[in-house]
Coordinates of C-alpha atoms in Angstrom, one line a residue:
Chain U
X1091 CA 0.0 0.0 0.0
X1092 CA 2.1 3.1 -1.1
X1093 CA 1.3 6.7 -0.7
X1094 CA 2.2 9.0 -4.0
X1095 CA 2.1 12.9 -3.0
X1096 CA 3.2 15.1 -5.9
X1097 CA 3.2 18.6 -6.1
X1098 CA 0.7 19.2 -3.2
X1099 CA 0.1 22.9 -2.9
X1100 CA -2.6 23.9 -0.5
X1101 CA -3.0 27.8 -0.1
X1102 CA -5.0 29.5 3.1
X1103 CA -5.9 32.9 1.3
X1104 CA -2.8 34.1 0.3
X1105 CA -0.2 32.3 2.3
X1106 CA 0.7 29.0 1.8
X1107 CA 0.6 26.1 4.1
X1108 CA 2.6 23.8 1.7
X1109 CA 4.0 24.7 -1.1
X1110 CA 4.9 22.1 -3.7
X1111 CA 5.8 19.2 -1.4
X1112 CA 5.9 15.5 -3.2
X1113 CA 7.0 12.4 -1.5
X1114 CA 6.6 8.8 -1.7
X1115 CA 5.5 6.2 1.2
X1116 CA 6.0 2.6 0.3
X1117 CA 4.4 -0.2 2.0
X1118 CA 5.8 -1.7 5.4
X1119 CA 7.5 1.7 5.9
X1120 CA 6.7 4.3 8.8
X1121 CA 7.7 7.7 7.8
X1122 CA 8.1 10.2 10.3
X1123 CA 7.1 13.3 9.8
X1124 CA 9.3 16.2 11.5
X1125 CA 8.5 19.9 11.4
X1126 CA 8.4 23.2 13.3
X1127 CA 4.5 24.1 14.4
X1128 CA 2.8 25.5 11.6
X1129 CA 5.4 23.9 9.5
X1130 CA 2.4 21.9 6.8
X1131 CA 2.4 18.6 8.5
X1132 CA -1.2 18.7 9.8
X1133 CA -2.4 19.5 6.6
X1134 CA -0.4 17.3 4.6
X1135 CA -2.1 14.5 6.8
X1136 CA -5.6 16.3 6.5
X1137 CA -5.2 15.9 2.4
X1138 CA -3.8 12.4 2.5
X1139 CA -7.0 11.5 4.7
X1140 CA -9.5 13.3 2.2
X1141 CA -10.3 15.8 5.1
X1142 CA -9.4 18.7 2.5
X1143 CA -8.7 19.3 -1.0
X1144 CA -5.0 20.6 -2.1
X1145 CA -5.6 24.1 -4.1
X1146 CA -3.6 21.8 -6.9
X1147 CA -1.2 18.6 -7.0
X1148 CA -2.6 15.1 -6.3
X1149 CA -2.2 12.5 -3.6
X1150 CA -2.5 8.7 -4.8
X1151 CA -3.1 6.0 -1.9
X1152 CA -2.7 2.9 -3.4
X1153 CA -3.1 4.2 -7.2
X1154 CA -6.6 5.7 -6.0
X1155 CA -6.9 9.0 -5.9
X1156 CA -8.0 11.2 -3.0
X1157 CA -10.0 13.7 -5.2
X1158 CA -11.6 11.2 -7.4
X1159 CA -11.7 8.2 -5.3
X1160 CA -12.1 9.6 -1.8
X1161 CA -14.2 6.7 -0.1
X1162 CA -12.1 4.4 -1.7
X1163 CA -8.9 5.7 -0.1
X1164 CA -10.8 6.4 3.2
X1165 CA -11.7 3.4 3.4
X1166 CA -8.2 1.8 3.6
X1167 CA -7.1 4.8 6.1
X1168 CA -7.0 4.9 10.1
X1169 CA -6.2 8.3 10.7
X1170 CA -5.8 10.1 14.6
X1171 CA -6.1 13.3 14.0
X1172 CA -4.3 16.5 16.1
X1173 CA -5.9 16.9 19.5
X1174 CA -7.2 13.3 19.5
X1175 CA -10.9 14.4 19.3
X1176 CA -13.5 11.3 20.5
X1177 CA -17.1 11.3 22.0
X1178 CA -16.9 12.2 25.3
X1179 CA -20.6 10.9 26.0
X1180 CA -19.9 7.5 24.6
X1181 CA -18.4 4.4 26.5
X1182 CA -15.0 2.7 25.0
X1183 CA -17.1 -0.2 23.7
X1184 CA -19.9 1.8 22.1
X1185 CA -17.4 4.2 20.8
X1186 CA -15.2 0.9 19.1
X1187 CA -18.9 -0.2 17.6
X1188 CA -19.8 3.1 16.1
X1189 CA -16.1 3.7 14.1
X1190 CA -16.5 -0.6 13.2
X1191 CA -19.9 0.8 11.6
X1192 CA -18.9 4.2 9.7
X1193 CA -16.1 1.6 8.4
X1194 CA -18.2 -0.8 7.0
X1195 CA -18.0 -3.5 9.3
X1196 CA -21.0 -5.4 10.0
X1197 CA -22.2 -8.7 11.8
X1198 CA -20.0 -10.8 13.9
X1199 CA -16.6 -9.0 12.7
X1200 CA -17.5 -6.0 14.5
X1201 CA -17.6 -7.3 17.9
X1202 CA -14.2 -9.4 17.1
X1203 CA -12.6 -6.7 15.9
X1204 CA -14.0 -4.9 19.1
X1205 CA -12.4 -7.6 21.3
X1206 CA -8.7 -7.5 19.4
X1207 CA -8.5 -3.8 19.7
X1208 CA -9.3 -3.7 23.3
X1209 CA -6.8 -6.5 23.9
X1210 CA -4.3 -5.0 21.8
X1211 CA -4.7 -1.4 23.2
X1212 CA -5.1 -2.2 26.8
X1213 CA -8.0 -1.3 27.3
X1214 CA -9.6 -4.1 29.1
X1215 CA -10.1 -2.3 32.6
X1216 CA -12.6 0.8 31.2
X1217 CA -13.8 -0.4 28.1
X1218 CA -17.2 0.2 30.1
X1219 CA -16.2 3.4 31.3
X1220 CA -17.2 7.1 29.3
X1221 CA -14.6 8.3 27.3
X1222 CA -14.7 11.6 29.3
X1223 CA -14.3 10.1 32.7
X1224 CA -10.6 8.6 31.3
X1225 CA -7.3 9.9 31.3
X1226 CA -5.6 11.2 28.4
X1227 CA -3.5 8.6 28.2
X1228 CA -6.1 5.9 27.9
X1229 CA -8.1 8.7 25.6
X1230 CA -5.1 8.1 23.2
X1231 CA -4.7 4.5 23.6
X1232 CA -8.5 4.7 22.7
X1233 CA -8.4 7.3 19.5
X1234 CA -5.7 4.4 18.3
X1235 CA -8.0 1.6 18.6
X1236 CA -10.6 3.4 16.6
X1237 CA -7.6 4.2 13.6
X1238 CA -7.2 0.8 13.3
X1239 CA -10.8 -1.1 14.0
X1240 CA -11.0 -1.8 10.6
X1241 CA -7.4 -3.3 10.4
X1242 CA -6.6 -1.0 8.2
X1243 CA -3.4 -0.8 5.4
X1244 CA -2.3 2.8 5.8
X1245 CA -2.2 4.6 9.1
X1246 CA -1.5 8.1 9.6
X1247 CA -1.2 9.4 13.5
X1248 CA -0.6 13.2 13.8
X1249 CA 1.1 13.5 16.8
X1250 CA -0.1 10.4 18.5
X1251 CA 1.9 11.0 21.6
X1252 CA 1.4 14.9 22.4
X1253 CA 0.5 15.4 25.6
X1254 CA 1.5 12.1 27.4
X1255 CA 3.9 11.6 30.1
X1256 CA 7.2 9.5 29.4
X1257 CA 5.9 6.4 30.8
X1258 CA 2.6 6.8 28.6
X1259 CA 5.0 7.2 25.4
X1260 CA 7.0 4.4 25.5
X1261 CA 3.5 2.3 25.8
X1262 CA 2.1 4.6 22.3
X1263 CA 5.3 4.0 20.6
X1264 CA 5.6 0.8 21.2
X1265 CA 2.0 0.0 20.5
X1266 CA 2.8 1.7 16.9
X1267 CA 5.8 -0.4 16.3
X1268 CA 3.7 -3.6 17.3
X1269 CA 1.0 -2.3 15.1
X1270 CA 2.8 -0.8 12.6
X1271 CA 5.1 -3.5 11.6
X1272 CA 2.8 -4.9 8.4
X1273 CA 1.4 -1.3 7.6
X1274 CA 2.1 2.1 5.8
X1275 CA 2.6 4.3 8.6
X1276 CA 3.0 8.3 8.8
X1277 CA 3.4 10.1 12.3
X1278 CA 3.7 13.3 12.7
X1279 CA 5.8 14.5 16.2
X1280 CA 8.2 17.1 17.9
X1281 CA 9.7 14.6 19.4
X1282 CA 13.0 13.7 17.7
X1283 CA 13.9 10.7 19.8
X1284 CA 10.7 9.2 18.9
X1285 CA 11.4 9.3 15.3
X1286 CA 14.8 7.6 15.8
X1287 CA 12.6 4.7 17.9
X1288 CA 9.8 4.4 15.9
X1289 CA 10.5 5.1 11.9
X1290 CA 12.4 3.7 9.0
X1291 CA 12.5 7.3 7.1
X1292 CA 12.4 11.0 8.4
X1293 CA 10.8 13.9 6.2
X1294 CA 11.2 17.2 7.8
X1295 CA 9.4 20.2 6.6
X1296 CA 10.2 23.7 7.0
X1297 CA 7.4 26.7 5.8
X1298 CA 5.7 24.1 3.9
X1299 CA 8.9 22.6 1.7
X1300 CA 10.1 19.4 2.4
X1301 CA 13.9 20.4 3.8
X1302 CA 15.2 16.5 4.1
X1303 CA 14.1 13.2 3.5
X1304 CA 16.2 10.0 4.5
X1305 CA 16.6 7.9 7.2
X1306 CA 18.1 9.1 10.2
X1307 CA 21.3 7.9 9.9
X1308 CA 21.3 9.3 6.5
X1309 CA 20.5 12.6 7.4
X1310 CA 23.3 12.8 10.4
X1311 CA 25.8 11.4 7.8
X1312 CA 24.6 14.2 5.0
X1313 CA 24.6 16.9 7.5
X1314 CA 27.4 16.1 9.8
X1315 CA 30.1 19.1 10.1
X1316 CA 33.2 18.8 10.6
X1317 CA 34.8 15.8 12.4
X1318 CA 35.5 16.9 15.8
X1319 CA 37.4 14.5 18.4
X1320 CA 37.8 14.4 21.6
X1321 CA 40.6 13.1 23.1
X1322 CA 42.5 12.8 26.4
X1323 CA 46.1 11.8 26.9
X1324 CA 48.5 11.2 29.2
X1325 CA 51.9 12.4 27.4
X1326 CA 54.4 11.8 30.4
X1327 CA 56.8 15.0 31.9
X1328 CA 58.6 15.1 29.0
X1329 CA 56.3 15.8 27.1
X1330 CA 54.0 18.7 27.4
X1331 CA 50.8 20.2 26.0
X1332 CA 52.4 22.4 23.9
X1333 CA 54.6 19.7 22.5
X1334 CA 52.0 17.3 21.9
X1335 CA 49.8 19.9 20.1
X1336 CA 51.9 20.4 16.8
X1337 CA 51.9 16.2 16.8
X1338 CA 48.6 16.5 16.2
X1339 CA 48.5 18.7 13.5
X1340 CA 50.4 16.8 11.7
X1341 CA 48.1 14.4 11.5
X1342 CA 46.5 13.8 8.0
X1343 CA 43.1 15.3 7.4
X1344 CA 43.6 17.3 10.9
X1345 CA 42.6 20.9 9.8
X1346 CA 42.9 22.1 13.9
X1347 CA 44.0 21.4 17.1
X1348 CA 42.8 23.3 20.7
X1349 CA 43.8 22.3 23.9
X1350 CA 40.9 22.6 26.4
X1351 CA 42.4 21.8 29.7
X1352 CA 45.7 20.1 31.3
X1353 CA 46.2 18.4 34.4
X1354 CA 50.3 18.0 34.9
X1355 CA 51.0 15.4 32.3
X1356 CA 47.1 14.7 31.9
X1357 CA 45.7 17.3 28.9
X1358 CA 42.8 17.3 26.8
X1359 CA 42.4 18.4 23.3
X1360 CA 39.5 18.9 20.7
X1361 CA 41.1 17.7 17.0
X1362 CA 38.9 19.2 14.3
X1363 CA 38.9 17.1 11.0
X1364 CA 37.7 17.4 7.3
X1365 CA 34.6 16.4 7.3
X1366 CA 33.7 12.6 6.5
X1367 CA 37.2 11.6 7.8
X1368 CA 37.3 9.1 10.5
X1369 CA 40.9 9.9 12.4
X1370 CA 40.6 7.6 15.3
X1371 CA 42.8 5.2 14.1
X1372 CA 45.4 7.6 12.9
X1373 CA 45.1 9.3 16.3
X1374 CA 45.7 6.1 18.5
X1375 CA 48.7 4.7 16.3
X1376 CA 50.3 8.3 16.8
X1377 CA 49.6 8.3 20.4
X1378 CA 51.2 4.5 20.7
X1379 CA 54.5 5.8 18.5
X1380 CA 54.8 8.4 20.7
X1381 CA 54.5 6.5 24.1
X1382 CA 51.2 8.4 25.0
X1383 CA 48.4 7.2 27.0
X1384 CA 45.0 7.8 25.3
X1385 CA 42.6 7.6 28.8
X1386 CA 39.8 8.9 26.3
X1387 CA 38.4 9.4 22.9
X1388 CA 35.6 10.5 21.7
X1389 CA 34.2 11.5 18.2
X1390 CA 31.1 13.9 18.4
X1391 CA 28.0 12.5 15.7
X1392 CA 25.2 15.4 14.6
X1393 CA 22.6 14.2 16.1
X1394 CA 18.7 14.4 14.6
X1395 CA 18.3 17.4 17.2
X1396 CA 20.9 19.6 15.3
X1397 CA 20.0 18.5 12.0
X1398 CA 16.5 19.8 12.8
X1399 CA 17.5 23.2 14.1
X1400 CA 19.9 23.3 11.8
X1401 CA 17.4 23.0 8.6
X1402 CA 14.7 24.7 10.3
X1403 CA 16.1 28.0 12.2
X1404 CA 17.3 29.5 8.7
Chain R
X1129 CA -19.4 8.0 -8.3
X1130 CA -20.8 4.6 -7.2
X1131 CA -24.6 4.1 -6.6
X1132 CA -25.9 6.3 -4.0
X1133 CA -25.6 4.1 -0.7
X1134 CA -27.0 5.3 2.7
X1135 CA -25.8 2.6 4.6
X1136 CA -24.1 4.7 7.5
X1137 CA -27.1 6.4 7.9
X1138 CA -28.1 3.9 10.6
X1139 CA -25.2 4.0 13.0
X1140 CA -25.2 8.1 12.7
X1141 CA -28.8 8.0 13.5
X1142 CA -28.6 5.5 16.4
X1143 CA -25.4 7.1 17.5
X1144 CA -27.8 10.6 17.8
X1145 CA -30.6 8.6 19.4
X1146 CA -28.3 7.2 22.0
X1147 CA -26.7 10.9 23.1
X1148 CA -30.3 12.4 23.3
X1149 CA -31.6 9.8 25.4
X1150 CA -29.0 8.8 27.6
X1151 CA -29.0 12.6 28.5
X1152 CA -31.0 15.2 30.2
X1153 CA -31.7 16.5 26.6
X1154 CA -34.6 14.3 25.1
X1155 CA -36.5 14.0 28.9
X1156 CA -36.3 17.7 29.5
X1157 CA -37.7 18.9 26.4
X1158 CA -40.5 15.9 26.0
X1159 CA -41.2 17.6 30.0
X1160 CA -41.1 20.8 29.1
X1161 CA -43.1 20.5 26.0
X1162 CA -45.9 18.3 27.8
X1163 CA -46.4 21.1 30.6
X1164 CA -46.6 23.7 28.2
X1165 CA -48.9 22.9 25.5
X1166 CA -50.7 20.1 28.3
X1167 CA -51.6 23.6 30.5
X1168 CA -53.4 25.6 27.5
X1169 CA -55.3 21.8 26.8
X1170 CA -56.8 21.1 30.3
X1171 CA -57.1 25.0 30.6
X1172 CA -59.8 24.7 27.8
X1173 CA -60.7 21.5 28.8
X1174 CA -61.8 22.0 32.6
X1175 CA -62.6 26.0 32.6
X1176 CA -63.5 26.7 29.3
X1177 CA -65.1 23.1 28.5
X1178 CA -64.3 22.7 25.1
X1179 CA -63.0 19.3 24.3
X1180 CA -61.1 19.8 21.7
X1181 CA -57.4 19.3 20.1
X1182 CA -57.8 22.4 18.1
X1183 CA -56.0 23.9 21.0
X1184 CA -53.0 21.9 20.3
X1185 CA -52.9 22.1 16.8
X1186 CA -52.6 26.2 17.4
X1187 CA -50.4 26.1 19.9
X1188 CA -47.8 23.2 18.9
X1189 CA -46.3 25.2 15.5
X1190 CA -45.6 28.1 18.1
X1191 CA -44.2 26.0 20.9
X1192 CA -42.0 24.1 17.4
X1193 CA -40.3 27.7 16.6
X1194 CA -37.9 27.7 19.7
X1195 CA -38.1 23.9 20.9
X1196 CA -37.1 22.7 17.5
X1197 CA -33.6 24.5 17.0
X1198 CA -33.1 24.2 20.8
X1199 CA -33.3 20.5 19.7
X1200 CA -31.3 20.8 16.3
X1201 CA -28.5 23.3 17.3
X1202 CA -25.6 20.7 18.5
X1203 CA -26.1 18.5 15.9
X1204 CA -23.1 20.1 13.9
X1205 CA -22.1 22.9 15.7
X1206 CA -21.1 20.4 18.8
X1207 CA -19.1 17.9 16.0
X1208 CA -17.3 20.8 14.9
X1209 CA -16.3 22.1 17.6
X1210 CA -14.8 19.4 19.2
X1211 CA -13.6 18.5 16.3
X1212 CA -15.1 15.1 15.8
X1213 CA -16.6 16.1 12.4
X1214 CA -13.1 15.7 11.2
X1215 CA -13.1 12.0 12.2
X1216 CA -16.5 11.5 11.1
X1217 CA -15.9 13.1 7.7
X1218 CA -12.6 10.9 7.3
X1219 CA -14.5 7.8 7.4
X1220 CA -16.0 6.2 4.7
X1221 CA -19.0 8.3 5.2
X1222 CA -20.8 10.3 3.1
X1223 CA -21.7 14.3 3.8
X1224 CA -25.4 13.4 3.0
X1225 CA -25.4 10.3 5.3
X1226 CA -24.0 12.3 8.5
X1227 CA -27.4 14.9 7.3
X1228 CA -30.1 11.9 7.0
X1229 CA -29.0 10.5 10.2
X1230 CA -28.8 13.6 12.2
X1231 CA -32.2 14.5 10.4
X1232 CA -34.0 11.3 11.5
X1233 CA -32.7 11.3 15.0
X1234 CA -34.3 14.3 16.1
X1235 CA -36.9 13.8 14.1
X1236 CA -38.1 11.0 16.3
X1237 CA -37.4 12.4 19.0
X1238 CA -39.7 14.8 17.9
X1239 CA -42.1 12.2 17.2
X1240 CA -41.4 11.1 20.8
X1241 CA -42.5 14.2 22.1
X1242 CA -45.5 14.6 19.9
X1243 CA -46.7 10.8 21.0
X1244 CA -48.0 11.4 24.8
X1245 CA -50.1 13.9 23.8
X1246 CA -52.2 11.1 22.1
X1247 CA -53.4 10.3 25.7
X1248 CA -55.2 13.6 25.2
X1249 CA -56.5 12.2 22.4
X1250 CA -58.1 9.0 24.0
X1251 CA -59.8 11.3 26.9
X1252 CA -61.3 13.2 24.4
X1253 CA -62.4 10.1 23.2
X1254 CA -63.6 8.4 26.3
X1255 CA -65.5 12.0 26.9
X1256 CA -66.9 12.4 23.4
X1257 CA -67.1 11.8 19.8
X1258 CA -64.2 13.9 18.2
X1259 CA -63.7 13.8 14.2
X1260 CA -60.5 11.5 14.0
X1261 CA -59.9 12.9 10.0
X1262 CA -58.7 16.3 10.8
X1263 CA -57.1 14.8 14.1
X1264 CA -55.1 12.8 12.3
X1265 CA -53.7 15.2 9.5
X1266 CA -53.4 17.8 12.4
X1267 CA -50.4 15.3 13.3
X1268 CA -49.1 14.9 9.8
X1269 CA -49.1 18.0 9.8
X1270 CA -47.1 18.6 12.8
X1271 CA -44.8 16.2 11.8
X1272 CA -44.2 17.9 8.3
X1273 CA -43.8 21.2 10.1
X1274 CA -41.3 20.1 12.6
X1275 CA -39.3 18.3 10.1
X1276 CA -38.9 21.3 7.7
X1277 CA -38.0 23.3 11.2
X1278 CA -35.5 20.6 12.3
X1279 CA -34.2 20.4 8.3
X1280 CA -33.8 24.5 8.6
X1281 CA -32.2 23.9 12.5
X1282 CA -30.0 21.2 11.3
X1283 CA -28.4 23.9 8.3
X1284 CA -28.4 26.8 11.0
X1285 CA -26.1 24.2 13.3
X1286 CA -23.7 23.4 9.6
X1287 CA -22.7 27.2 9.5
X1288 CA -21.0 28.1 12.9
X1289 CA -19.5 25.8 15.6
X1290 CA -21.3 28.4 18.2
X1291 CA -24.5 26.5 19.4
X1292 CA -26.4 29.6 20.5
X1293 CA -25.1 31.3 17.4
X1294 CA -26.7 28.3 15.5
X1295 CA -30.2 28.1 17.6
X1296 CA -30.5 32.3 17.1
X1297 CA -29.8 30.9 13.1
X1298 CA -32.2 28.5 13.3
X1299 CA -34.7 30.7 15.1
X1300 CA -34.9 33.6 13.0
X1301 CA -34.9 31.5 9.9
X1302 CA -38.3 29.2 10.7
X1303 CA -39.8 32.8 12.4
X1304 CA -39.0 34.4 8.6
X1305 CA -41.7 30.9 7.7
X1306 CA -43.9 31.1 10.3
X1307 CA -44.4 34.8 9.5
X1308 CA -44.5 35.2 6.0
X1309 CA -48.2 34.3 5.7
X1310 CA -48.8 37.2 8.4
X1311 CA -47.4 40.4 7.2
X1312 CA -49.2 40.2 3.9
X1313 CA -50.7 43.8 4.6
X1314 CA -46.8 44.9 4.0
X1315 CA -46.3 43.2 1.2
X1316 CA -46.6 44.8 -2.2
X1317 CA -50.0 43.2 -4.2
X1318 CA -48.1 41.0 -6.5
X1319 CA -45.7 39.4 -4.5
X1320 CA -48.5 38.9 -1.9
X1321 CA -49.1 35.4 -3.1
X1322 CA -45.6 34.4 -3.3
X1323 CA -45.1 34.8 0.0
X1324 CA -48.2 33.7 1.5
X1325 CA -46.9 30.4 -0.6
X1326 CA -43.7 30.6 1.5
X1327 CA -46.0 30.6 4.5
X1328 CA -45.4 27.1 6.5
X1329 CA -48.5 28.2 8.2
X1330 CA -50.4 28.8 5.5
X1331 CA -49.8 24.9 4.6
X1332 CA -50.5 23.5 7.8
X1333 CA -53.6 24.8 8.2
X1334 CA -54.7 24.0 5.4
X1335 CA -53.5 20.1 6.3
X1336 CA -55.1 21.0 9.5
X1337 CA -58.6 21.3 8.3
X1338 CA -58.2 17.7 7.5
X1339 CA -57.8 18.2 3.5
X1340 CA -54.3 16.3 2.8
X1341 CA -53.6 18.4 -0.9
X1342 CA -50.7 17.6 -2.8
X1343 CA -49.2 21.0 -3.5
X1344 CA -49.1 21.4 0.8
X1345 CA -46.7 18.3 0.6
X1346 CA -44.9 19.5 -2.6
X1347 CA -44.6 22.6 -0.3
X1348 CA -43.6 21.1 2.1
X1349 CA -41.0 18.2 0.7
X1350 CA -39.3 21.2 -1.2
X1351 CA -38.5 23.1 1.7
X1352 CA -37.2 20.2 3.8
X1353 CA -35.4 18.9 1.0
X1354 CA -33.9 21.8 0.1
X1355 CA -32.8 22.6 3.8
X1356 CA -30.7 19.3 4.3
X1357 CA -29.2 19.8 0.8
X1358 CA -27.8 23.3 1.9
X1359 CA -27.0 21.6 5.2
X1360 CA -25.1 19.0 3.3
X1361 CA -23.2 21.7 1.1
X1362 CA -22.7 23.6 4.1
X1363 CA -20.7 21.1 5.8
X1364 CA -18.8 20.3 2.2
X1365 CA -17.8 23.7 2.3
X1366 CA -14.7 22.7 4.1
X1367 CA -13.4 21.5 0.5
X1368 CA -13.8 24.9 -1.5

């Protein structure tokens, strides 16, 4: 089941939300969709769910499209939306029912599908209990189940963990991993650890352009900086800081050296590199030749955090 | 398109039933409505000794104007505001389907309402010998009327996530009905007809007097039908 966005443009008056985004989902993966508030991701989701209409560009869910073919593709969406918005008046069980029904489900494979989602979910102790009685993280666990009581092949969550305390997150993300693992998936979140936990491919948006799109390890790789190491050695009386500094530079690839504090014979400096050059190795083997004690060394990766400020603070 | 299928229309409208009466709303208003129109009734009943239901047929169209979009004005206004409309309209669901079965729903319960004062009915009976013809299409015709008002409440609720914003909607619109047959004397000569035509009173009454005509439920379909389409394209709005 693959998701086929191409130039999506959707304007609010004059301003655009998104401007000319396209992208690809293919089945089994779960994108992750990263972006400063107000950034386009909310209403990427709402045109890929059929909420909305672009102002021009199409989206294709499993070659239908969600112009032409909207109950078609909503039918093979579960979608959470923002703010997680359910019945408050209605009872988990009733609430299940009513979402089986508006999907289609009749007979005997409602209340089955019932029973699996409250298993899966955890949901067992209030599934007789009003949904506005319940705490928000058992509201979530709830606005889930209904995404997926119709089991179905594309799932898109915005923000399915806003709001929930750390314990409460690892149980959501988890739940989406178990969930997720035979499904198109798209989730939208601030939360930058929870893409590295949770999805196979990261797409962060900026004023409604699509900035990056990899996985994460792609993106740290593309926008690492410079190689910087840390490292700590123990060059003996004879051989101070200042001696051991110019050693360093000499290096190949080294392009600077600073010294950031020294204990007697105990110093520590930070060795900048070109970028993409790995100089551990070349480090240790000069430390050895030279009789030095390396106590500590430590290369510094990008991590998704700095990619994301980096792409979306300009 | 595929072939027109209302098969949602159920859960929506069982779904409506359920919030109305597993909460204060249905019981208060079927209360409310019985003391009201159930005082004028045994007031001409007891002191003035007419046994009647004339009374009620006068009086229920009136009590209608502000029960009905008291009754209508959540429908959509509540959906949208808590933003459930956006999971209902995300569903396989058609706008037209979340209209019917918003419709239908408080469209018994206006039927629910309507139903006790049948006991009257049987008193009247027990007492005397009423003539059931224009007893019956006195109801029909209540029925009709309410269901236009509920049609024009349920559009009113489709514009604005306010609830009082949509029941003052809802209220001036079916007012703007219920008048029109009344301030002819204002109206220039030649559209004087027109707008006693728009008049919903003008068309029960006329059902009233026991005489079912067909151009009082061509009136009467039009205006209902045409409410729940602009209701429908109301809440499609979202896509322009």
């Amino acid at each position: 089941m693959s998701i086929a966005v191409r130039n999506l443009v959707k304007m609010y008056g004059d301003t655009s939300a998104i401007d000319d985004i396209s992208f690809d989902v293919k089945t089994g993966e779960i994108l992750g969709f990263l972006g400063p508030n107000g950034a386009g991701k909310t209403t990427t989701m709402k045109i890929i769910t059929c909420y909305m209409p672009p102002t021009s560009g199409t989206v294709a869910v499993d070659g239908l499209d969600t112009a032409a073919q909207s109950l078609e593709v909503r039918r093979k969406i579960g979608y959470l939306p923002e703010m997680n918005p359910l019945y408050m008046d209605m009872n988990v069980l009733d609430y299940l029912e009513y979402s089986a029904q508006l999907h289609g489900l009749r007979g005997g494979v409602v209340q089955h599908r019932i029973k699996e989602m409250v298993h899966v979910c955890g949901l067992e102790d209030v599934r007789h209990k009003d949904i506005g009685e319940m705490s928000k993280g058992y509201r979530q666990r709830v606005g889930l189940a209904q995404s997926m009581i119709h089991d179905p092949e594309v799932l898109i969550l915005d923000e399915p963990t806003s709001g929930l305390d750390p314990n409460q997150i690892a149980e959501i993300r988890e739940l989406i991993r178990k969930l997720g693992a035979a499904k198109t998936v798209i989730l939208s979140t601030h939360i930058l650890s929870e893409v590295q936990a949770t999805c196979n491919r990261v797409l962060i948006i900026h004023e409604g352009k699509i900035v990056a799109n990899g996985t994460p390890s792609q993106l740290q790789q593309e926008f690492q900086g410079a190689d910087t190491i840390t490292v700590e050695l123990r060059s003996g009386p004879g051989d101070p800081a200042g001696a051991v500094a110019p050693k360093l530079k000499s290096v190949e690839h080294v392009t600077g050296v600073s010294l950031l504090t020294q204990d007697g014979g105990t110093s520590t400096f930070e060795v900048h590199a070109d970028k993409g050059n790995d100089i551990r190795e070349s480090l240790f083997r000069l430390a050895v030749a030279e009789g030095w004690v390396v106590l500590e060394m430590h290369r510094r990766i990008t991590t998704l955090e700095e990619v994301f400020h980096k792409l979306t603070t300009a | 398109m595929a072939a027109l299928s209302l098969s949602n229309v159920g859960p929506i409208y069982r779904r409506e039933i359920r919030s109305y009466f597993n909460s204060a709303v249905a019981y208060v208003v079927i209360v409310v409505f019985l003391a009201i129109v159930g005082w004028y009734f045994s007031n001409n009943l007891f002191l003035i000794n007419i046994a009647s239901m004339r009374i009620v047929f006068e009086l229920v169209p009136l009590v209608f104007l502000f029960f009905v979009p008291a009754v209508t004005m959540r429908l959509l206004a509540e959906e949208k505001k808590s933003g459930t409309l956006e999971l209902l309209t995300t569903k396989p669901v058609r706008d037209v389907e979340i209209v019917l079965g918003k419709f239908l729903a408080a469209w018994t319960l206006l039927a629910a309402t309507l139903a006790p004062t049948l006991i009257w009915l049987v008193t009247l009976m027990i007492l005397g010998n009423p003539d059931l013809g224009p007893v019956v299409a006195g109801y029909i015709g209540l029925m009709l009327t309410g269901g236009v008002y509920i049609a024009i409440g349920i559009f009113a609720s489709s514009l604005t996530e306010n609830q009082i914003v949509a029941f003052l909607i809802g209220l001036v619109i079916v007012l703007a009905f219920f008048l029109a047959d009344k301030v002819l004397l204002y109206v220039p000569g030649f559209l004087a007809p027109v707008v006693e035509y728009m008049g919903i009173d003008y068309h029960f009454s006329s059902i009233a007097r026991g005489v079912i005509d067909s151009r009082d439920i061509v009136y009467f379909g039009s205006i209902l039908g045409f409410a729940l389409l602009m209701a429908t394209a109301s809440l499609e709005r979202r896509k322009w």
